[in-house]
C-alpha positions as a printed NumPy array, in Angstrom:
array([[-59.216, -43.379, -16.178],
       [-58.284, -39.843, -15.11 ],
       [-59.814, -38.676, -11.879],
       [-61.963, -35.57 , -12.242],
       [-61.352, -32.634,  -9.944],
       [-63.968, -32.352,  -7.236],
       [-66.128, -29.233,  -7.319],
       [-67.157, -27.501,  -4.128],
       [-70.845, -27.275,  -3.293],
       [-72.45 , -23.869,  -3.866],
       [-72.739, -23.166,  -0.13 ],
       [-68.975, -23.568,   0.348],
       [-67.979, -21.374,  -2.605],
       [-68.013, -18.04 ,  -0.692],
       [-65.852, -19.607,   2.025],
       [-63.533, -21.002,  -0.63 ],
       [-63.307, -17.567,  -2.263],
       [-62.306, -15.899,   1.003],
       [-59.815, -18.659,   1.762],
       [-58.344, -18.281,  -1.727],
       [-57.93 , -14.539,  -1.221],
       [-56.322, -15.052,   2.194],
       [-54.105, -17.798,   0.77 ],
       [-52.966, -15.514,  -2.058],
       [-52.101, -12.75 ,   0.398],
       [-50.187, -15.176,   2.613],
       [-48.36 , -16.629,  -0.385],
       [-47.353, -13.155,  -1.546],
       [-45.959, -12.326,   1.886],
       [-44.169, -15.681,   2.068],
       [-42.624, -15.071,  -1.346],
       [-41.415, -11.566,  -0.468],
       [-39.933, -12.825,   2.803],
       [-38.277, -15.803,   1.1  ],
       [-36.863, -13.705,  -1.727],
       [-35.477, -11.132,   0.704],
       [-33.798, -13.861,   2.776],
       [-32.494, -15.721,  -0.27 ],
       [-31.258, -12.848,  -2.43 ],
       [-30.925, -10.009,   0.135],
       [-33.128,  -7.836,  -2.131],
       [-36.391,  -6.121,  -1.249],
       [-37.9  ,  -6.537,  -4.704],
       [-38.057,  -9.742,  -6.709],
       [-37.449,  -9.441, -10.434],
       [-40.41 ,  -8.977, -12.712],
       [-40.588, -10.47 , -16.204],
       [-40.367,  -6.968, -17.67 ],
       [-37.354,  -5.83 , -15.606],
       [-34.914,  -4.876, -18.341],
       [-31.883,  -5.033, -16.038],
       [-32.523,  -8.581, -14.823],
       [-31.222, -11.747, -16.454],
       [-33.414, -14.622, -17.602],
       [-32.168, -16.866, -14.804],
       [-33.172, -14.404, -12.085],
       [-36.621, -13.902, -13.558],
       [-37.294, -17.61 , -14.03 ],
       [-35.98 , -18.459, -10.555],
       [-38.264, -15.843,  -9.008],
       [-41.247, -17.162, -10.984],
       [-40.522, -20.768,  -9.978],
       [-40.167, -19.914,  -6.274],
       [-43.284, -17.763,  -6.354],
       [-45.324, -20.467,  -8.105],
       [-44.189, -23.185,  -5.733],
       [-44.93 , -21.11 ,  -2.639],
       [-48.324, -20.09 ,  -3.995],
       [-49.286, -23.709,  -4.675],
       [-48.17 , -24.892,  -1.231],
       [-49.852, -22.053,   0.666],
       [-53.075, -22.32 ,  -1.334],
       [-53.251, -26.08 ,  -0.792],
       [-52.602, -25.675,   2.93 ],
       [-55.279, -22.977,   3.293],
       [-57.813, -24.95 ,   1.209],
       [-57.155, -28.11 ,   3.201],
       [-57.388, -26.301,   6.545],
       [-60.676, -24.694,   5.493],
       [-62.149, -27.976,   4.303],
       [-61.062, -29.691,   7.504],
       [-62.628, -26.942,   9.635],
       [-65.901, -27.162,   7.683],
       [-65.923, -30.951,   7.992],
       [-65.309, -30.778,  11.741],
       [-68.06 , -28.207,  12.291],
       [-70.681, -29.714,   9.961],
       [-69.691, -33.368,   9.747],
       [-69.634, -33.125,   5.941],
       [-66.586, -32.787,   3.701],
       [-67.183, -29.674,   1.55 ],
       [-66.204, -31.248,  -1.799],
       [-68.612, -33.336,  -3.811],
       [-67.731, -36.976,  -4.044],
       [-66.351, -38.201,  -7.381],
       [-68.282, -41.47 ,  -6.973],
       [-71.127, -42.046,  -9.345],
       [-69.99 , -39.452, -11.892],
       [-68.481, -40.081, -15.309]])
C-alpha cells in the first residue's frame, strides 16, 4: 500500500510557509552560485532564451530542480527538528490509523 504524505498541523503551517519561502530564496541563491561556478556565466538560460540550445536549458532546469528539492528538504527537516526539540512533538501528523 502506498504511504500517504503527512500533513502538517494547522499551528505549524505558518512556520512551514516561512521556511518554504526561506528555502526557496536559499535554493535560488545556491542555483545562481552553482551555475556561475559551473558555466562561468552570470545568468542561467531560461526556457524562452532564443539563443540557447535545448541541452543548456534542460541542464539548467535539472540542476535548479535538484538544488531546490535538496534545499527545501533540508530547511523543512531543520524546522521540524527545531519544533520537535522545543515542543517535544513532531510537527507532522502521524500516518498511523488513517486509510
